[in-house]
PDB file of C-alpha atoms in Angstrom:
ATOM      1  CA  UNK A   1     -33.031 -11.124 -16.674  1.00 39.00           C
ATOM      2  CA  UNK A   2     -29.850 -13.190 -16.577  1.00 48.00           C
ATOM      3  CA  UNK A   3     -26.582 -12.305 -18.249  1.00 57.00           C
ATOM      4  CA  UNK A   4     -23.861 -14.477 -19.702  1.00 62.00           C
ATOM      5  CA  UNK A   5     -21.593 -12.916 -17.073  1.00 66.00           C
ATOM      6  CA  UNK A   6     -23.737 -14.159 -14.181  1.00 78.00           C
ATOM      7  CA  UNK A   7     -21.553 -16.061 -11.746  1.00 84.00           C
ATOM      8  CA  UNK A   8     -18.155 -15.220 -13.255  1.00 88.00           C
ATOM      9  CA  UNK A   9     -17.334 -12.473 -10.757  1.00 89.00           C
ATOM     10  CA  UNK A  10     -18.686 -14.547  -7.882  1.00 90.00           C
ATOM     11  CA  UNK A  11     -16.643 -17.642  -8.760  1.00 90.00           C
ATOM     12  CA  UNK A  12     -13.441 -15.618  -9.037  1.00 89.00           C
ATOM     13  CA  UNK A  13     -14.152 -13.789  -5.784  1.00 89.00           C
ATOM     14  CA  UNK A  14     -14.698 -17.066  -3.900  1.00 90.00           C
ATOM     15  CA  UNK A  15     -11.553 -18.561  -5.434  1.00 89.00           C
ATOM     16  CA  UNK A  16      -9.502 -15.478  -4.501  1.00 87.00           C
ATOM     17  CA  UNK A  17     -10.811 -15.010  -0.964  1.00 87.00           C
ATOM     18  CA  UNK A  18     -11.400 -18.625   0.050  1.00 86.00           C
ATOM     19  CA  UNK A  19     -14.930 -18.234   1.436  1.00 88.00           C
ATOM     20  CA  UNK A  20     -18.377 -17.214   0.266  1.00 89.00           C
ATOM     21  CA  UNK A  21     -18.612 -14.695   3.107  1.00 89.00           C
ATOM     22  CA  UNK A  22     -15.355 -12.965   2.112  1.00 88.00           C
ATOM     23  CA  UNK A  23     -16.371 -13.043  -1.555  1.00 88.00           C
ATOM     24  CA  UNK A  24     -19.644 -11.321  -0.717  1.00 90.00           C
ATOM     25  CA  UNK A  25     -17.804  -8.647   1.259  1.00 89.00           C
ATOM     26  CA  UNK A  26     -15.413  -8.057  -1.621  1.00 87.00           C
ATOM     27  CA  UNK A  27     -18.266  -7.743  -4.134  1.00 87.00           C
ATOM     28  CA  UNK A  28     -20.462  -5.659  -1.835  1.00 88.00           C
ATOM     29  CA  UNK A  29     -23.339  -8.113  -1.895  1.00 89.00           C
ATOM     30  CA  UNK A  30     -24.866 -10.855   0.267  1.00 91.00           C
ATOM     31  CA  UNK A  31     -23.468 -14.313   0.897  1.00 90.00           C
ATOM     32  CA  UNK A  32     -26.713 -15.866  -0.343  1.00 91.00           C
ATOM     33  CA  UNK A  33     -26.419 -13.967  -3.643  1.00 92.00           C
ATOM     34  CA  UNK A  34     -22.866 -15.267  -4.164  1.00 91.00           C
ATOM     35  CA  UNK A  35     -23.922 -18.830  -3.312  1.00 89.00           C
ATOM     36  CA  UNK A  36     -26.900 -18.735  -5.709  1.00 91.00           C
ATOM     37  CA  UNK A  37     -24.849 -17.188  -8.537  1.00 90.00           C
ATOM     38  CA  UNK A  38     -22.155 -19.853  -8.243  1.00 90.00           C
ATOM     39  CA  UNK A  39     -24.735 -22.646  -8.066  1.00 90.00           C
ATOM     40  CA  UNK A  40     -26.568 -21.338 -11.159  1.00 89.00           C
ATOM     41  CA  UNK A  41     -23.350 -21.201 -13.168  1.00 88.00           C
ATOM     42  CA  UNK A  42     -22.348 -24.679 -12.038  1.00 87.00           C
ATOM     43  CA  UNK A  43     -25.747 -25.991 -13.101  1.00 87.00           C
ATOM     44  CA  UNK A  44     -25.612 -24.122 -16.424  1.00 86.00           C
ATOM     45  CA  UNK A  45     -22.186 -25.513 -17.315  1.00 86.00           C
ATOM     46  CA  UNK A  46     -22.710 -28.917 -15.736  1.00 86.00           C
ATOM     47  CA  UNK A  47     -19.545 -28.587 -13.672  1.00 86.00           C
ATOM     48  CA  UNK A  48     -18.691 -28.228  -9.997  1.00 89.00           C
ATOM     49  CA  UNK A  49     -16.185 -25.466  -9.210  1.00 89.00           C
ATOM     50  CA  UNK A  50     -15.742 -25.904  -5.449  1.00 89.00           C
ATOM     51  CA  UNK A  51     -15.515 -28.566  -2.782  1.00 88.00           C
ATOM     52  CA  UNK A  52     -17.671 -27.225   0.059  1.00 83.00           C
ATOM     53  CA  UNK A  53     -17.435 -28.187   3.715  1.00 79.00           C
ATOM     54  CA  UNK A  54     -18.669 -26.445   6.836  1.00 72.00           C
ATOM     55  CA  UNK A  55     -15.155 -25.108   7.442  1.00 74.00           C
ATOM     56  CA  UNK A  56     -13.545 -24.521   4.062  1.00 77.00           C
ATOM     57  CA  UNK A  57     -14.044 -24.021   0.346  1.00 86.00           C
ATOM     58  CA  UNK A  58     -11.508 -25.315  -2.165  1.00 87.00           C
ATOM     59  CA  UNK A  59     -11.369 -25.459  -5.946  1.00 89.00           C
ATOM     60  CA  UNK A  60     -12.057 -28.672  -7.812  1.00 89.00           C
ATOM     61  CA  UNK A  61      -9.801 -29.621 -10.724  1.00 87.00           C
ATOM     62  CA  UNK A  62     -12.421 -28.175 -13.067  1.00 87.00           C
ATOM     63  CA  UNK A  63     -12.619 -25.044 -10.940  1.00 86.00           C
ATOM     64  CA  UNK A  64      -8.863 -24.516 -11.090  1.00 86.00           C
ATOM     65  CA  UNK A  65      -8.983 -24.814 -14.864  1.00 83.00           C
ATOM     66  CA  UNK A  66     -11.916 -22.470 -15.358  1.00 85.00           C
ATOM     67  CA  UNK A  67     -11.241 -19.795 -12.739  1.00 86.00           C
ATOM     68  CA  UNK A  68      -8.147 -18.524 -14.560  1.00 80.00           C
ATOM     69  CA  UNK A  69     -10.206 -18.293 -17.751  1.00 82.00           C
ATOM     70  CA  UNK A  70     -12.945 -16.425 -15.877  1.00 85.00           C
ATOM     71  CA  UNK A  71     -10.372 -14.049 -14.385  1.00 79.00           C
ATOM     72  CA  UNK A  72      -8.957 -13.212 -17.819  1.00 75.00           C
ATOM     73  CA  UNK A  73     -12.443 -12.695 -19.276  1.00 80.00           C
ATOM     74  CA  UNK A  74     -13.392 -10.360 -16.419  1.00 78.00           C
ATOM     75  CA  UNK A  75     -10.184  -8.374 -16.856  1.00 68.00           C
ATOM     76  CA  UNK A  76     -10.800  -8.055 -20.600  1.00 68.00           C
ATOM     77  CA  UNK A  77     -14.399  -7.002 -19.961  1.00 73.00           C
ATOM     78  CA  UNK A  78     -13.335  -4.330 -17.464  1.00 68.00           C
ATOM     79  CA  UNK A  79     -10.603  -3.147 -19.788  1.00 61.00           C
ATOM     80  CA  UNK A  80     -13.016  -2.807 -22.693  1.00 64.00           C
ATOM     81  CA  UNK A  81     -15.528  -0.866 -20.600  1.00 64.00           C
ATOM     82  CA  UNK A  82     -12.789   1.388 -19.226  1.00 60.00           C
ATOM     83  CA  UNK A  83     -11.403   2.108 -22.682  1.00 56.00           C
ATOM     84  CA  UNK A  84     -14.853   3.257 -23.780  1.00 55.00           C
ATOM     85  CA  UNK A  85     -15.122   5.538 -20.769  1.00 57.00           C
ATOM     86  CA  UNK A  86     -11.615   6.891 -20.261  1.00 55.00           C
ATOM     87  CA  UNK A  87     -12.998  10.414 -20.330  1.00 61.00           C
ATOM     88  CA  UNK A  88     -15.954   9.509 -18.133  1.00 66.00           C
ATOM     89  CA  UNK A  89     -16.480  10.332 -14.488  1.00 74.00           C
ATOM     90  CA  UNK A  90     -14.794   8.038 -11.925  1.00 79.00           C
ATOM     91  CA  UNK A  91     -17.460   5.959 -10.229  1.00 76.00           C
ATOM     92  CA  UNK A  92     -18.039   2.818  -8.202  1.00 77.00           C
ATOM     93  CA  UNK A  93     -15.996   1.687  -5.219  1.00 80.00           C
ATOM     94  CA  UNK A  94     -12.265   2.371  -5.025  1.00 86.00           C
ATOM     95  CA  UNK A  95     -10.410   0.250  -2.459  1.00 89.00           C
ATOM     96  CA  UNK A  96      -6.994   1.546  -1.383  1.00 92.00           C
ATOM     97  CA  UNK A  97      -4.438   0.254   1.126  1.00 93.00           C
ATOM     98  CA  UNK A  98      -1.647   2.403   2.540  1.00 93.00           C
ATOM     99  CA  UNK A  99       0.884   2.430   5.430  1.00 90.00           C
ATOM    100  CA  UNK A 100      -0.689   3.971   8.507  1.00 89.00           C
ATOM    101  CA  UNK A 101       1.409   7.089   9.154  1.00 88.00           C
ATOM    102  CA  UNK A 102       1.753   8.061   5.497  1.00 91.00           C
ATOM    103  CA  UNK A 103      -1.945   7.456   5.030  1.00 91.00           C
ATOM    104  CA  UNK A 104      -3.122   9.467   8.031  1.00 91.00           C
ATOM    105  CA  UNK A 105      -0.934  12.485   7.267  1.00 90.00           C
ATOM    106  CA  UNK A 106      -0.952  12.658   3.487  1.00 93.00           C
ATOM    107  CA  UNK A 107      -2.894  10.059   1.514  1.00 94.00           C
ATOM    108  CA  UNK A 108      -6.201  10.395   3.395  1.00 94.00           C
ATOM    109  CA  UNK A 109      -6.441  14.191   2.862  1.00 94.00           C
ATOM    110  CA  UNK A 110      -5.627  13.827  -0.839  1.00 95.00           C
ATOM    111  CA  UNK A 111      -8.127  10.994  -1.301  1.00 94.00           C
ATOM    112  CA  UNK A 112     -10.749  12.951   0.644  1.00 94.00           C
ATOM    113  CA  UNK A 113     -10.415  15.831  -1.792  1.00 93.00           C
ATOM    114  CA  UNK A 114     -10.537  13.403  -4.700  1.00 93.00           C
ATOM    115  CA  UNK A 115     -13.758  11.698  -3.630  1.00 91.00           C
ATOM    116  CA  UNK A 116     -15.419  15.081  -3.022  1.00 91.00           C
ATOM    117  CA  UNK A 117     -14.964  15.847  -6.730  1.00 90.00           C
ATOM    118  CA  UNK A 118     -16.879  12.759  -7.869  1.00 87.00           C
ATOM    119  CA  UNK A 119     -20.276  12.074  -6.254  1.00 84.00           C
ATOM    120  CA  UNK A 120     -20.599   8.670  -7.971  1.00 82.00           C
ATOM    121  CA  UNK A 121     -17.362   7.439  -6.375  1.00 84.00           C
ATOM    122  CA  UNK A 122     -17.011   5.748  -2.989  1.00 85.00           C
ATOM    123  CA  UNK A 123     -13.691   5.018  -1.275  1.00 89.00           C
ATOM    124  CA  UNK A 124     -12.586   2.337   1.167  1.00 89.00           C
ATOM    125  CA  UNK A 125      -9.173   3.425   2.528  1.00 92.00           C
ATOM    126  CA  UNK A 126      -7.468   0.761   4.641  1.00 91.00           C
ATOM    127  CA  UNK A 127      -4.516   2.026   6.689  1.00 92.00           C
ATOM    128  CA  UNK A 128      -2.226  -0.807   7.719  1.00 88.00           C
ATOM    129  CA  UNK A 129       1.485  -1.590   7.808  1.00 85.00           C
ATOM    130  CA  UNK A 130       0.720  -5.123   6.678  1.00 84.00           C
ATOM    131  CA  UNK A 131       1.581  -5.868   3.045  1.00 83.00           C
ATOM    132  CA  UNK A 132      -1.866  -6.530   1.596  1.00 81.00           C
ATOM    133  CA  UNK A 133      -2.340  -9.046  -1.227  1.00 82.00           C
ATOM    134  CA  UNK A 134      -4.177  -6.827  -3.688  1.00 82.00           C
ATOM    135  CA  UNK A 135      -5.825  -9.380  -5.954  1.00 77.00           C
ATOM    136  CA  UNK A 136      -7.051 -11.896  -3.383  1.00 75.00           C
ATOM    137  CA  UNK A 137      -8.216  -9.174  -0.976  1.00 80.00           C
ATOM    138  CA  UNK A 138      -9.947  -7.141  -3.667  1.00 78.00           C
ATOM    139  CA  UNK A 139      -7.977  -3.878  -3.563  1.00 85.00           C
ATOM    140  CA  UNK A 140      -7.625  -1.578  -6.549  1.00 87.00           C
ATOM    141  CA  UNK A 141      -4.538   0.317  -5.404  1.00 91.00           C
ATOM    142  CA  UNK A 142      -1.769   0.204  -2.793  1.00 92.00           C
ATOM    143  CA  UNK A 143       0.617   2.954  -1.710  1.00 94.00           C
ATOM    144  CA  UNK A 144       4.006   1.471  -0.789  1.00 91.00           C
ATOM    145  CA  UNK A 145       7.497   2.787  -0.085  1.00 87.00           C
ATOM    146  CA  UNK A 146      11.072   1.742  -0.743  1.00 79.00           C
ATOM    147  CA  UNK A 147      12.254  -1.160  -2.871  1.00 77.00           C
ATOM    148  CA  UNK A 148       9.564  -3.585  -4.006  1.00 73.00           C
ATOM    149  CA  UNK A 149       9.916  -7.250  -4.913  1.00 71.00           C
ATOM    150  CA  UNK A 150       9.269  -8.206  -8.504  1.00 62.00           C
ATOM    151  CA  UNK A 151       5.683  -9.275  -9.006  1.00 71.00           C
ATOM    152  CA  UNK A 152       2.834  -9.290 -11.486  1.00 73.00           C
ATOM    153  CA  UNK A 153       1.717  -5.939 -10.097  1.00 81.00           C
ATOM    154  CA  UNK A 154       2.332  -2.658 -11.895  1.00 85.00           C
ATOM    155  CA  UNK A 155       4.040   0.209 -10.068  1.00 87.00           C
ATOM    156  CA  UNK A 156       4.133   3.951 -10.721  1.00 90.00           C
ATOM    157  CA  UNK A 157       6.286   6.336  -8.686  1.00 93.00           C
ATOM    158  CA  UNK A 158       4.221   9.175  -7.254  1.00 93.00           C
ATOM    159  CA  UNK A 159       6.700  10.879  -4.869  1.00 94.00           C
ATOM    160  CA  UNK A 160       9.930  10.524  -2.877  1.00 93.00           C
ATOM    161  CA  UNK A 161      10.532  10.704   0.859  1.00 91.00           C
ATOM    162  CA  UNK A 162      13.782  11.593   2.611  1.00 92.00           C
ATOM    163  CA  UNK A 163      15.300   9.659   5.504  1.00 93.00           C
ATOM    164  CA  UNK A 164      16.924  11.723   8.268  1.00 95.00           C
ATOM    165  CA  UNK A 165      19.054  10.817  11.296  1.00 95.00           C
ATOM    166  CA  UNK A 166      18.710  13.316  14.132  1.00 96.00           C
ATOM    167  CA  UNK A 167      18.683  13.961  17.884  1.00 96.00           C
ATOM    168  CA  UNK A 168      17.732  16.620  20.402  1.00 96.00           C
ATOM    169  CA  UNK A 169      20.356  19.318  21.140  1.00 97.00           C
ATOM    170  CA  UNK A 170      20.441  18.276  24.807  1.00 96.00           C
ATOM    171  CA  UNK A 171      21.302  14.694  23.882  1.00 95.00           C
ATOM    172  CA  UNK A 172      24.072  15.802  21.520  1.00 95.00           C
ATOM    173  CA  UNK A 173      25.494  18.188  24.136  1.00 95.00           C
ATOM    174  CA  UNK A 174      25.679  15.293  26.579  1.00 94.00           C
ATOM    175  CA  UNK A 175      26.838  12.455  24.308  1.00 94.00           C
ATOM    176  CA  UNK A 176      28.560  14.251  21.448  1.00 93.00           C
ATOM    177  CA  UNK A 177      27.791  14.494  17.741  1.00 95.00           C
ATOM    178  CA  UNK A 178      28.526  11.349  15.699  1.00 93.00           C
ATOM    179  CA  UNK A 179      30.886  11.996  12.809  1.00 92.00           C
ATOM    180  CA  UNK A 180      30.446   8.660  11.038  1.00 90.00           C
ATOM    181  CA  UNK A 181      27.975   5.816  10.980  1.00 90.00           C
ATOM    182  CA  UNK A 182      30.435   3.721  12.985  1.00 89.00           C
ATOM    183  CA  UNK A 183      30.203   6.249  15.830  1.00 92.00           C
ATOM    184  CA  UNK A 184      26.602   5.146  16.409  1.00 91.00           C
ATOM    185  CA  UNK A 185      27.952   2.156  18.335  1.00 90.00           C
ATOM    186  CA  UNK A 186      28.677   4.614  21.150  1.00 90.00           C
ATOM    187  CA  UNK A 187      25.192   6.132  21.109  1.00 93.00           C
ATOM    188  CA  UNK A 188      21.662   5.311  22.206  1.00 92.00           C
ATOM    189  CA  UNK A 189      19.630   4.602  19.064  1.00 94.00           C
ATOM    190  CA  UNK A 190      15.845   4.751  19.156  1.00 94.00           C
ATOM    191  CA  UNK A 191      14.526   1.938  17.017  1.00 92.00           C
ATOM    192  CA  UNK A 192      11.355   1.949  14.926  1.00 87.00           C
ATOM    193  CA  UNK A 193       9.978  -0.759  12.634  1.00 83.00           C
ATOM    194  CA  UNK A 194      13.166  -1.333  10.637  1.00 83.00           C
ATOM    195  CA  UNK A 195      16.043  -3.329  12.095  1.00 83.00           C
ATOM    196  CA  UNK A 196      18.511  -1.554   9.816  1.00 89.00           C
ATOM    197  CA  UNK A 197      19.529   2.085   9.376  1.00 93.00           C
ATOM    198  CA  UNK A 198      20.676   3.249   5.961  1.00 92.00           C
ATOM    199  CA  UNK A 199      23.439   5.654   4.964  1.00 92.00           C
ATOM    200  CA  UNK A 200      25.350   6.760   1.891  1.00 88.00           C
ATOM    201  CA  UNK A 201      29.103   6.292   2.345  1.00 80.00           C
ATOM    202  CA  UNK A 202      31.386   7.530  -0.455  1.00 75.00           C
ATOM    203  CA  UNK A 203      28.488   7.399  -2.854  1.00 72.00           C
ATOM    204  CA  UNK A 204      27.594   3.815  -1.955  1.00 82.00           C
ATOM    205  CA  UNK A 205      24.618   2.623   0.110  1.00 87.00           C
ATOM    206  CA  UNK A 206      25.438   1.080   3.468  1.00 88.00           C
ATOM    207  CA  UNK A 207      23.275  -0.415   6.191  1.00 90.00           C
ATOM    208  CA  UNK A 208      23.986  -1.092   9.836  1.00 90.00           C
ATOM    209  CA  UNK A 209      22.042  -2.580  12.697  1.00 90.00           C
ATOM    210  CA  UNK A 210      21.749   0.070  15.436  1.00 90.00           C
ATOM    211  CA  UNK A 211      21.748  -0.768  19.115  1.00 87.00           C
ATOM    212  CA  UNK A 212      19.497   0.768  21.707  1.00 86.00           C
ATOM    213  CA  UNK A 213      17.392   0.144  24.782  1.00 87.00           C
ATOM    214  CA  UNK A 214      14.169   1.624  23.361  1.00 89.00           C
ATOM    215  CA  UNK A 215      12.031   0.449  20.457  1.00 90.00           C
ATOM    216  CA  UNK A 216       8.535   1.219  19.191  1.00 90.00           C
ATOM    217  CA  UNK A 217       6.708   0.406  15.958  1.00 86.00           C
ATOM    218  CA  UNK A 218       5.182   3.913  15.899  1.00 88.00           C
ATOM    219  CA  UNK A 219       7.179   6.634  14.178  1.00 89.00           C
ATOM    220  CA  UNK A 220       5.291   9.273  16.178  1.00 90.00           C
ATOM    221  CA  UNK A 221       6.345   7.618  19.443  1.00 94.00           C
ATOM    222  CA  UNK A 222       9.962   7.391  18.274  1.00 94.00           C
ATOM    223  CA  UNK A 223       9.821  11.106  17.455  1.00 95.00           C
ATOM    224  CA  UNK A 224       8.531  11.930  20.948  1.00 95.00           C
ATOM    225  CA  UNK A 225      11.333   9.894  22.533  1.00 95.00           C
ATOM    226  CA  UNK A 226      13.888  11.720  20.393  1.00 96.00           C
ATOM    227  CA  UNK A 227      12.466  15.100  21.405  1.00 96.00           C
ATOM    228  CA  UNK A 228      12.756  13.979  25.037  1.00 95.00           C
ATOM    229  CA  UNK A 229      16.504  13.555  24.560  1.00 94.00           C
ATOM    230  CA  UNK A 230      16.641   9.790  24.998  1.00 94.00           C
ATOM    231  CA  UNK A 231      18.709   9.126  21.875  1.00 94.00           C
ATOM    232  CA  UNK A 232      19.164   9.344  18.119  1.00 96.00           C
ATOM    233  CA  UNK A 233      16.535   8.306  15.603  1.00 95.00           C
ATOM    234  CA  UNK A 234      16.345   7.665  11.874  1.00 95.00           C
ATOM    235  CA  UNK A 235      12.901   8.458  10.497  1.00 94.00           C
ATOM    236  CA  UNK A 236      11.190   9.605   7.286  1.00 92.00           C
ATOM    237  CA  UNK A 237      11.697  13.350   6.896  1.00 92.00           C
ATOM    238  CA  UNK A 238       8.012  14.200   7.274  1.00 90.00           C
ATOM    239  CA  UNK A 239       8.191  13.146  10.933  1.00 92.00           C
ATOM    240  CA  UNK A 240      11.121  15.397  11.849  1.00 93.00           C
ATOM    241  CA  UNK A 241      11.284  18.328   9.374  1.00 91.00           C
ATOM    242  CA  UNK A 242       9.221  20.689  11.515  1.00 91.00           C
ATOM    243  CA  UNK A 243      11.133  19.897  14.719  1.00 94.00           C
ATOM    244  CA  UNK A 244      14.433  20.464  12.901  1.00 95.00           C
ATOM    245  CA  UNK A 245      13.194  23.782  11.488  1.00 93.00           C
ATOM    246  CA  UNK A 246      12.162  24.884  14.992  1.00 94.00           C
ATOM    247  CA  UNK A 247      15.480  23.862  16.548  1.00 95.00           C
ATOM    248  CA  UNK A 248      14.002  21.050  18.636  1.00 96.00           C
ATOM    249  CA  UNK A 249      16.049  18.469  16.729  1.00 96.00           C
ATOM    250  CA  UNK A 250      19.377  18.583  14.894  1.00 96.00           C
ATOM    251  CA  UNK A 251      20.204  16.459  11.859  1.00 96.00           C
ATOM    252  CA  UNK A 252      23.417  14.450  12.186  1.00 95.00           C
ATOM    253  CA  UNK A 253      25.467  12.597   9.585  1.00 93.00           C
ATOM    254  CA  UNK A 254      23.908  14.828   6.935  1.00 92.00           C
ATOM    255  CA  UNK A 255      26.783  14.108   4.539  1.00 91.00           C
ATOM    256  CA  UNK A 256      25.870  10.428   4.792  1.00 92.00           C
ATOM    257  CA  UNK A 257      22.116  10.810   4.323  1.00 92.00           C
ATOM    258  CA  UNK A 258      20.803   7.850   2.278  1.00 91.00           C
ATOM    259  CA  UNK A 259      19.093   8.246  -1.060  1.00 89.00           C
ATOM    260  CA  UNK A 260      15.434   9.206  -0.838  1.00 90.00           C
ATOM    261  CA  UNK A 261      12.892   6.380  -0.844  1.00 89.00           C
ATOM    262  CA  UNK A 262      10.437   6.196  -3.747  1.00 92.00           C
ATOM    263  CA  UNK A 263       6.734   6.160  -2.924  1.00 93.00           C
ATOM    264  CA  UNK A 264       4.809   3.918  -5.289  1.00 93.00           C
ATOM    265  CA  UNK A 265       1.253   3.487  -6.451  1.00 93.00           C
ATOM    266  CA  UNK A 266       0.910  -0.272  -6.996  1.00 91.00           C
ATOM    267  CA  UNK A 267      -2.008  -1.886  -8.790  1.00 88.00           C
ATOM    268  CA  UNK A 268      -2.994  -5.136 -10.519  1.00 82.00           C
ATOM    269  CA  UNK A 269      -2.546  -5.712 -14.225  1.00 71.00           C
ATOM    270  CA  UNK A 270      -5.143  -3.871 -16.346  1.00 60.00           C
ATOM    271  CA  UNK A 271      -6.720  -2.172 -13.297  1.00 53.00           C
ATOM    272  CA  UNK A 272      -4.707   0.949 -14.116  1.00 55.00           C
ATOM    273  CA  UNK A 273      -6.935   1.542 -17.135  1.00 62.00           C
ATOM    274  CA  UNK A 274      -9.951   2.249 -14.936  1.00 77.00           C
ATOM    275  CA  UNK A 275     -10.551   6.010 -14.698  1.00 82.00           C
ATOM    276  CA  UNK A 276     -11.116   5.905 -10.915  1.00 85.00           C
ATOM    277  CA  UNK A 277      -7.614   4.463 -10.437  1.00 88.00           C
ATOM    278  CA  UNK A 278      -5.735   6.343 -13.136  1.00 87.00           C
ATOM    279  CA  UNK A 279      -7.066   9.753 -12.133  1.00 89.00           C
ATOM    280  CA  UNK A 280      -6.214   9.198  -8.469  1.00 93.00           C
ATOM    281  CA  UNK A 281      -2.663   8.256  -9.453  1.00 93.00           C
ATOM    282  CA  UNK A 282      -2.445  11.495 -11.435  1.00 92.00           C
ATOM    283  CA  UNK A 283      -3.670  13.449  -8.387  1.00 94.00           C
ATOM    284  CA  UNK A 284      -1.159  11.721  -6.092  1.00 95.00           C
ATOM    285  CA  UNK A 285       1.681  12.420  -8.498  1.00 94.00           C
ATOM    286  CA  UNK A 286       0.649  16.081  -8.615  1.00 93.00           C
ATOM    287  CA  UNK A 287      -0.118  16.744  -4.923  1.00 94.00           C
ATOM    288  CA  UNK A 288       1.863  14.309  -2.766  1.00 93.00           C
ATOM    289  CA  UNK A 289       5.406  15.662  -3.396  1.00 91.00           C
ATOM    290  CA  UNK A 290       4.460  19.188  -2.339  1.00 89.00           C
ATOM    291  CA  UNK A 291       2.497  17.906   0.673  1.00 89.00           C
ATOM    292  CA  UNK A 292       5.565  15.999   1.887  1.00 88.00           C
ATOM    293  CA  UNK A 293       7.744  19.097   1.540  1.00 81.00           C
ATOM    294  CA  UNK A 294       5.406  21.155   3.725  1.00 69.00           C
ATOM    295  CA  UNK A 295       5.944  18.832   6.721  1.00 63.00           C
TER     296      UNK A 295
END
């Protein structure tokens, strides 16, 4: 039995992802189903939504006009259903994207506990340092850190993470302890993903570009190099807290430590009303701060 909604989700998915194959993956169905649903809706409305070639799919003028209407109708439908079931059990698929290190150490264990509570819920957790486009790639939620550009996405702060500059005692005994950020010009700095290090000087934020002969886009590898006495590093506190507590590393420039970075839950407009998203945000806000402190 057909529904008046038949084809709406499929058309929007194809428009967002650019291909029928990607749309099917996003919707968790087959490519043939997506193709048939779009064709039926085109026939029903007497309009063509897409130009199709063997290599690409693009919206027609009619498609561009209607897809935004379809997207709004879908959002209103999902909002209405969610409002009726705000006290219901989270269910369906929940797609989350998160930076790799933060995800492996903290987000994955929290999400694992969350999904174990709800047998009708499935989770797709994508760990990547790439900034994922939530709407076009079909994600419900992203975990991101630091300052965020203005966008149509909604953000909720769920925790904070400290940033610490430190080195091994052997390195400091050999090269001396820096007393100011400017002293770093005389030191070996171990570089991670960011080109800039941050400090707080006289209550004001300051950045500088460190110099060094060693760089790696893995925080864990930067930590290992720091423990080996190669140089100074600046990393999120969860990487170095344990080594500092055990005396393997020493924090430097503590008086100039930068403000903590916010950790955000970021999600598309209206999606926050869905119980599966809202309840996970509540769990992250409750559990993530204490988890970060334990490391």
